[in-house]
């Protein structure tokens, strides 16, 4: 009897997981109808009782809904899903210089709410893989923070994730979606603050350095905000994040760079560190400004705009908490201001 009961539970869980997977893989689109109970029973070799039990539970979860006279269909991704806060997954670029400070602050928030953070490094573009999210679903994890290292362009997947009951918050990357909140540094304020400082210090010839292979919203936001600021002459340069940054900066600065500019504006702290090392090596005198205050631990002369890490982490937590607790929810983007360090 006990073995039979376990077999029923296994079939029941397998059926639910299969429907989750079919939704994430696009077999069943939002609003589309599932096969009949008879067809599902044949496919999964399950009794009608097991099929009905699984479908009933998925309806309770707002994954499915019944339409009288038509059948059972996949819901739309606008439902509110109230999950427990036992576990929260964070998919993040663990090599990022300020990852540890963010993770520590966010972990404190989750721990105070009685939860546990499960860290998953962002490897091999798994952020866009339905299989990755199925792994989390099977472990009962439905609260997820996404910190993309290389952007996120599969917006259709977000609705599917929402349908199967996953609450999502993007950090450090903004997407135009009704199915996830976004929390980011206020890049417009950061650029205005740094450009105002440059103007007050009367620097006249500025070189701006950005990424050419990092498709994050912050990359574009920072560049566009800089271009709009017209109080000094400027030139634009790009480097690759996937190549040796130190060598790229040494080559760039060696090309008579110091004679053409009096300030280097780095869109990222990694660039600023490599630029400062290259200048030391070549005995070049050039003021550096950047976003990311951690650089001042190594090069105090760099003027930097800092991430308010604790505020960012708290807002990410608040977004997840609201998605789990409010009767109604609408996605929003939150831009958090930092401050100048000089």
Coordinates of C-alpha atoms in Angstrom, one line a residue:
X1 CA 0.0 0.0 0.0
X2 CA 2.8 2.4 0.9
X3 CA 4.7 1.7 -2.3
X4 CA 1.5 2.3 -4.4
X5 CA 1.0 5.6 -2.6
X6 CA 4.5 6.7 -3.4
X7 CA 4.0 5.7 -7.0
X8 CA 0.9 7.9 -7.2
X9 CA 2.7 10.8 -5.6
X10 CA 5.6 10.4 -8.1
X11 CA 3.2 10.4 -11.1
X12 CA 1.4 13.4 -9.6
X13 CA 4.6 15.4 -9.2
X14 CA 5.9 14.3 -12.6
X15 CA 2.7 15.4 -14.2
X16 CA 2.8 18.9 -12.6
X17 CA 6.5 19.3 -13.5
X18 CA 5.7 18.3 -17.1
X19 CA 3.0 20.9 -17.4
X20 CA 5.4 23.5 -15.9
X21 CA 8.1 22.5 -18.4
X22 CA 5.7 22.6 -21.4
X23 CA 4.6 26.1 -20.4
X24 CA 8.2 27.3 -20.1
X25 CA 9.2 25.6 -23.4
X26 CA 6.3 27.2 -25.2
X27 CA 4.4 23.9 -25.9
X28 CA 1.4 25.6 -24.2
X29 CA 1.2 29.3 -24.8
X30 CA -0.4 31.8 -22.4
X31 CA -4.2 31.5 -22.8
X32 CA -4.0 28.2 -24.8
X33 CA -5.9 25.0 -23.9
X34 CA -4.4 21.8 -22.6
X35 CA -5.2 18.4 -24.1
X36 CA -8.2 16.5 -22.6
X37 CA -7.9 14.6 -19.4
X38 CA -8.0 11.4 -21.4
X39 CA -5.1 12.5 -23.6
X40 CA -3.0 13.6 -20.5
X41 CA -3.7 10.3 -18.9
X42 CA -2.5 8.4 -21.9
X43 CA 0.6 10.5 -22.2
X44 CA 1.6 10.2 -18.6
X45 CA 0.2 6.7 -17.9
X46 CA -1.8 8.2 -15.1
X47 CA -5.3 7.6 -13.8
X48 CA -8.0 10.2 -14.3
X49 CA -8.0 10.7 -10.5
X50 CA -4.3 11.7 -10.6
X51 CA -4.9 13.9 -13.6
X52 CA -7.7 15.8 -12.0
X53 CA -5.8 16.2 -8.7
X54 CA -2.8 17.7 -10.5
X55 CA -5.0 20.0 -12.6
X56 CA -6.9 21.1 -9.6
X57 CA -3.7 22.0 -7.7
X58 CA -2.4 23.9 -10.7
X59 CA -5.7 25.8 -10.8
X60 CA -5.3 26.7 -7.1
X61 CA -1.8 28.0 -8.0
X62 CA -3.4 30.1 -10.8
X63 CA -1.3 28.3 -13.4
X64 CA -4.4 26.9 -15.1
X65 CA -8.0 28.0 -15.2
X66 CA -11.3 26.3 -16.3
X67 CA -13.5 27.7 -19.1
X68 CA -16.9 26.1 -19.0
X69 CA -17.7 24.1 -22.1
X70 CA -14.2 24.6 -23.5
X71 CA -11.7 23.0 -21.2
X72 CA -8.6 23.9 -19.1
X73 CA -6.3 26.6 -20.3
X74 CA -3.0 28.2 -19.3
X75 CA -3.6 31.5 -17.5
X76 CA -2.0 34.8 -18.4
X77 CA 1.0 36.1 -16.6
X78 CA -0.8 38.9 -14.7
X79 CA -1.8 36.9 -11.7
X80 CA -0.5 37.6 -8.2
X81 CA 1.4 34.6 -6.8
X82 CA 1.9 34.5 -3.0
X83 CA 4.8 32.2 -2.2
X84 CA 6.6 31.6 1.0
X85 CA 9.9 33.2 1.6
X86 CA 11.7 30.1 2.7
X87 CA 14.2 30.3 -0.2
X88 CA 15.2 33.0 -2.6
X89 CA 17.5 32.3 -5.6
X90 CA 20.0 34.9 -6.8
X91 CA 21.5 34.4 -10.2
X92 CA 24.5 36.8 -10.4
X93 CA 27.9 37.4 -11.8
X94 CA 29.9 36.5 -8.7
X95 CA 33.1 38.0 -10.2
X96 CA 31.6 41.5 -10.2
X97 CA 33.6 43.7 -7.8
X98 CA 30.6 44.8 -5.7
X99 CA 28.8 41.5 -5.8
X100 CA 29.9 40.5 -2.3
X101 CA 28.6 43.7 -0.7
X102 CA 25.3 43.4 -2.5
X103 CA 24.9 39.8 -1.6
X104 CA 25.7 40.4 2.0
X105 CA 23.1 43.2 2.3
X106 CA 20.4 41.2 0.5
X107 CA 21.1 38.1 2.5
X108 CA 20.6 40.1 5.7
X109 CA 17.2 41.2 4.4
X110 CA 16.1 37.7 3.5
X111 CA 17.4 36.2 6.8
X112 CA 15.4 38.7 8.8
X113 CA 12.3 37.6 6.9
X114 CA 13.1 34.0 7.9
X115 CA 14.4 32.9 4.5
X116 CA 17.5 31.5 2.9
X117 CA 19.3 32.8 -0.2
X118 CA 20.4 30.2 -2.7
X119 CA 23.2 31.6 -4.9
X120 CA 23.7 30.5 -8.5
X121 CA 26.5 32.0 -10.5
X122 CA 25.5 33.2 -14.0
X123 CA 27.2 30.8 -16.3
X124 CA 26.7 29.9 -20.0
X125 CA 23.6 32.1 -20.4
X126 CA 21.5 29.8 -18.2
X127 CA 19.5 32.9 -17.3
X128 CA 17.6 32.4 -20.6
X129 CA 17.3 28.6 -20.2
X130 CA 13.9 27.2 -19.2
X131 CA 15.7 24.2 -17.8
X132 CA 17.4 26.4 -15.2
X133 CA 14.1 27.6 -13.9
X134 CA 12.7 24.1 -13.8
X135 CA 15.5 23.1 -11.5
X136 CA 14.4 25.8 -9.1
X137 CA 10.7 25.0 -9.4
X138 CA 11.4 21.3 -8.5
X139 CA 13.1 22.5 -5.3
X140 CA 10.2 24.8 -4.4
X141 CA 12.1 28.0 -5.2
X142 CA 9.7 30.6 -6.7
X143 CA 11.4 33.9 -5.7
X144 CA 14.3 34.8 -8.0
X145 CA 16.6 37.8 -8.4
X146 CA 18.2 38.0 -11.8
X147 CA 21.5 40.0 -12.1
X148 CA 22.4 39.4 -15.7
X149 CA 26.1 39.6 -16.7
X150 CA 25.3 39.9 -20.4
X151 CA 21.7 41.3 -20.6
X152 CA 18.4 39.5 -21.1
X153 CA 16.4 39.5 -24.3
X154 CA 13.9 36.6 -24.0
X155 CA 11.0 38.8 -22.8
X156 CA 8.5 36.1 -23.7
X157 CA 10.1 33.8 -21.1
X158 CA 9.2 36.3 -18.4
X159 CA 5.5 35.9 -18.8
X160 CA 5.8 32.1 -18.8
X161 CA 7.8 32.3 -15.6
X162 CA 5.2 34.5 -14.1
X163 CA 2.5 32.0 -15.1
X164 CA 4.1 29.1 -13.3
X165 CA 4.3 31.2 -10.1
X166 CA 7.8 32.7 -10.1
X167 CA 8.2 36.2 -8.8
X168 CA 11.1 38.0 -10.5
X169 CA 13.2 41.1 -9.8
X170 CA 16.0 42.2 -12.1
X171 CA 19.0 43.9 -10.6
X172 CA 21.4 46.2 -12.5
X173 CA 19.5 45.7 -15.7
X174 CA 16.2 47.2 -16.8
X175 CA 13.8 45.3 -19.1
X176 CA 10.5 46.6 -20.5
X177 CA 8.2 43.9 -19.2
X178 CA 4.9 43.7 -17.2
X179 CA 6.2 40.5 -15.5
X180 CA 9.2 41.6 -13.4
X181 CA 10.3 44.5 -11.3
X182 CA 13.7 46.2 -12.0
X183 CA 16.1 47.8 -9.5
X184 CA 19.1 49.8 -10.8
X185 CA 21.5 52.5 -10.0
X186 CA 20.1 55.9 -11.2
X187 CA 22.5 56.1 -14.1
X188 CA 21.1 59.5 -15.3
X189 CA 21.8 61.0 -11.9
X190 CA 25.3 59.3 -11.8
X191 CA 26.3 60.8 -15.2
X192 CA 24.9 64.2 -14.4
X193 CA 26.8 64.3 -11.0
X194 CA 30.1 63.3 -12.6
X195 CA 29.7 65.6 -15.6
X196 CA 28.8 68.5 -13.3
X197 CA 32.0 67.8 -11.3
X198 CA 34.1 67.7 -14.5
X199 CA 32.6 71.1 -15.6
X200 CA 33.3 72.7 -12.2
X201 CA 36.9 71.5 -12.3
X202 CA 37.2 73.0 -15.8
X203 CA 38.4 69.9 -17.7
X204 CA 38.0 70.7 -21.4
X205 CA 38.9 67.5 -23.3
X206 CA 37.3 64.3 -22.1
X207 CA 37.6 60.8 -23.3
X208 CA 34.7 58.5 -22.6
X209 CA 35.4 54.8 -22.3
X210 CA 32.6 52.2 -22.5
X211 CA 32.0 48.5 -23.3
X212 CA 31.5 47.2 -26.9
X213 CA 30.2 43.8 -25.9
X214 CA 28.1 44.2 -22.7
X215 CA 24.4 44.5 -23.7
X216 CA 23.2 45.8 -20.4
X217 CA 20.8 48.7 -20.0
X218 CA 23.3 50.5 -17.9
X219 CA 25.9 50.5 -20.8
X220 CA 23.5 52.3 -23.1
X221 CA 22.0 54.6 -20.4
X222 CA 25.4 55.9 -19.3
X223 CA 26.6 56.5 -22.9
X224 CA 23.5 58.3 -23.9
X225 CA 23.5 60.5 -20.8
X226 CA 27.2 61.4 -21.4
X227 CA 26.6 62.3 -25.0
X228 CA 23.8 64.7 -24.1
X229 CA 26.1 66.6 -21.8
X230 CA 27.7 69.3 -24.0
X231 CA 29.8 71.4 -21.7
X232 CA 33.2 70.0 -22.8
X233 CA 34.8 68.4 -25.8
X234 CA 34.6 64.6 -25.8
X235 CA 35.6 61.6 -27.8
X236 CA 34.2 58.1 -27.4
X237 CA 36.2 54.9 -27.1
X238 CA 35.2 51.3 -26.5
X239 CA 36.9 48.2 -25.1
X240 CA 35.9 44.5 -24.8
X241 CA 35.0 42.9 -21.5
X242 CA 36.0 39.5 -23.0
X243 CA 39.6 40.4 -23.7
X244 CA 42.5 41.3 -21.5
X245 CA 41.4 44.7 -20.1
X246 CA 44.9 45.7 -18.9
X247 CA 46.5 45.2 -22.3
X248 CA 43.7 47.0 -24.1
X249 CA 44.1 50.1 -21.8
X250 CA 47.9 50.0 -22.2
X251 CA 47.5 50.1 -26.0
X252 CA 44.9 52.8 -25.9
X253 CA 46.8 55.1 -23.6
X254 CA 50.1 54.6 -25.4
X255 CA 48.6 56.2 -28.6
X256 CA 49.5 59.7 -27.6
X257 CA 46.4 59.7 -25.4
X258 CA 47.6 62.0 -22.7
X259 CA 48.4 64.8 -25.2
X260 CA 44.8 64.7 -26.6
X261 CA 42.8 64.6 -23.3
X262 CA 42.9 65.9 -19.8
X263 CA 40.4 63.5 -18.3
X264 CA 39.3 59.9 -18.8
X265 CA 35.7 59.0 -18.0
X266 CA 35.3 55.3 -17.4
X267 CA 31.8 53.8 -17.4
X268 CA 32.8 51.0 -15.1
X269 CA 35.2 50.5 -12.2
X270 CA 37.1 47.6 -13.9
X271 CA 38.0 50.0 -16.7
X272 CA 39.2 52.6 -14.2
X273 CA 41.4 50.2 -12.4
X274 CA 43.0 49.0 -15.6
X275 CA 43.5 52.6 -16.8
X276 CA 45.1 53.6 -13.6
X277 CA 47.5 50.7 -13.7
X278 CA 48.4 51.5 -17.3
X279 CA 49.0 55.2 -16.4
X280 CA 51.3 54.2 -13.6
X281 CA 53.2 51.9 -15.9
X282 CA 53.6 54.6 -18.6
X283 CA 54.0 57.5 -16.2
X284 CA 50.9 59.2 -17.7
X285 CA 49.2 62.0 -15.7
X286 CA 45.5 62.0 -16.4
X287 CA 42.4 62.5 -14.1
X288 CA 40.1 59.5 -14.0
X289 CA 36.4 59.6 -13.1
X290 CA 34.1 56.5 -13.0
X291 CA 31.0 54.8 -11.7
X292 CA 31.9 52.3 -8.9
X293 CA 33.4 53.6 -5.7
X294 CA 35.4 50.4 -4.9
X295 CA 38.2 51.7 -7.2
X296 CA 39.1 54.3 -4.5
X297 CA 40.3 51.5 -2.3
X298 CA 43.2 51.0 -4.8
X299 CA 43.5 54.4 -6.4
X300 CA 42.2 57.2 -4.0
X301 CA 42.7 59.9 -6.6
X302 CA 40.0 58.5 -8.8
X303 CA 36.7 60.5 -8.5
X304 CA 33.8 58.0 -8.4
X305 CA 30.1 57.8 -8.2
X306 CA 29.1 55.1 -5.6
X307 CA 26.5 52.5 -5.6
X308 CA 24.2 52.7 -2.5
X309 CA 24.5 49.0 -2.0
X310 CA 22.3 48.6 1.1
X311 CA 19.5 50.7 -0.5
X312 CA 19.7 48.7 -3.7
X313 CA 19.6 45.4 -1.8
X314 CA 16.7 46.6 0.4
X315 CA 14.7 47.7 -2.7
X316 CA 15.2 44.3 -4.4
X317 CA 14.0 42.6 -1.3
X318 CA 11.0 44.9 -1.0
X319 CA 10.0 44.3 -4.6
X320 CA 10.0 40.5 -4.0
X321 CA 8.2 40.9 -0.7
X322 CA 5.5 43.0 -2.3
X323 CA 5.0 40.6 -5.2
X324 CA 4.4 37.9 -2.6
X325 CA 2.1 39.9 -0.2
X326 CA 0.0 42.4 -2.2
X327 CA -3.4 41.6 -3.5
X328 CA -2.6 43.4 -6.8
X329 CA 0.8 44.1 -8.3
X330 CA 2.1 46.0 -11.3
X331 CA 5.7 45.9 -12.4
X332 CA 7.9 48.9 -11.9
X333 CA 11.4 50.2 -12.3
X334 CA 13.3 51.7 -9.4
X335 CA 16.3 53.9 -10.0
X336 CA 18.3 54.5 -6.8
X337 CA 20.6 57.5 -6.4
X338 CA 24.1 57.1 -5.2
X339 CA 26.7 59.8 -4.3
X340 CA 30.0 61.3 -5.4
X341 CA 33.2 60.3 -3.8
X342 CA 36.1 62.7 -4.4

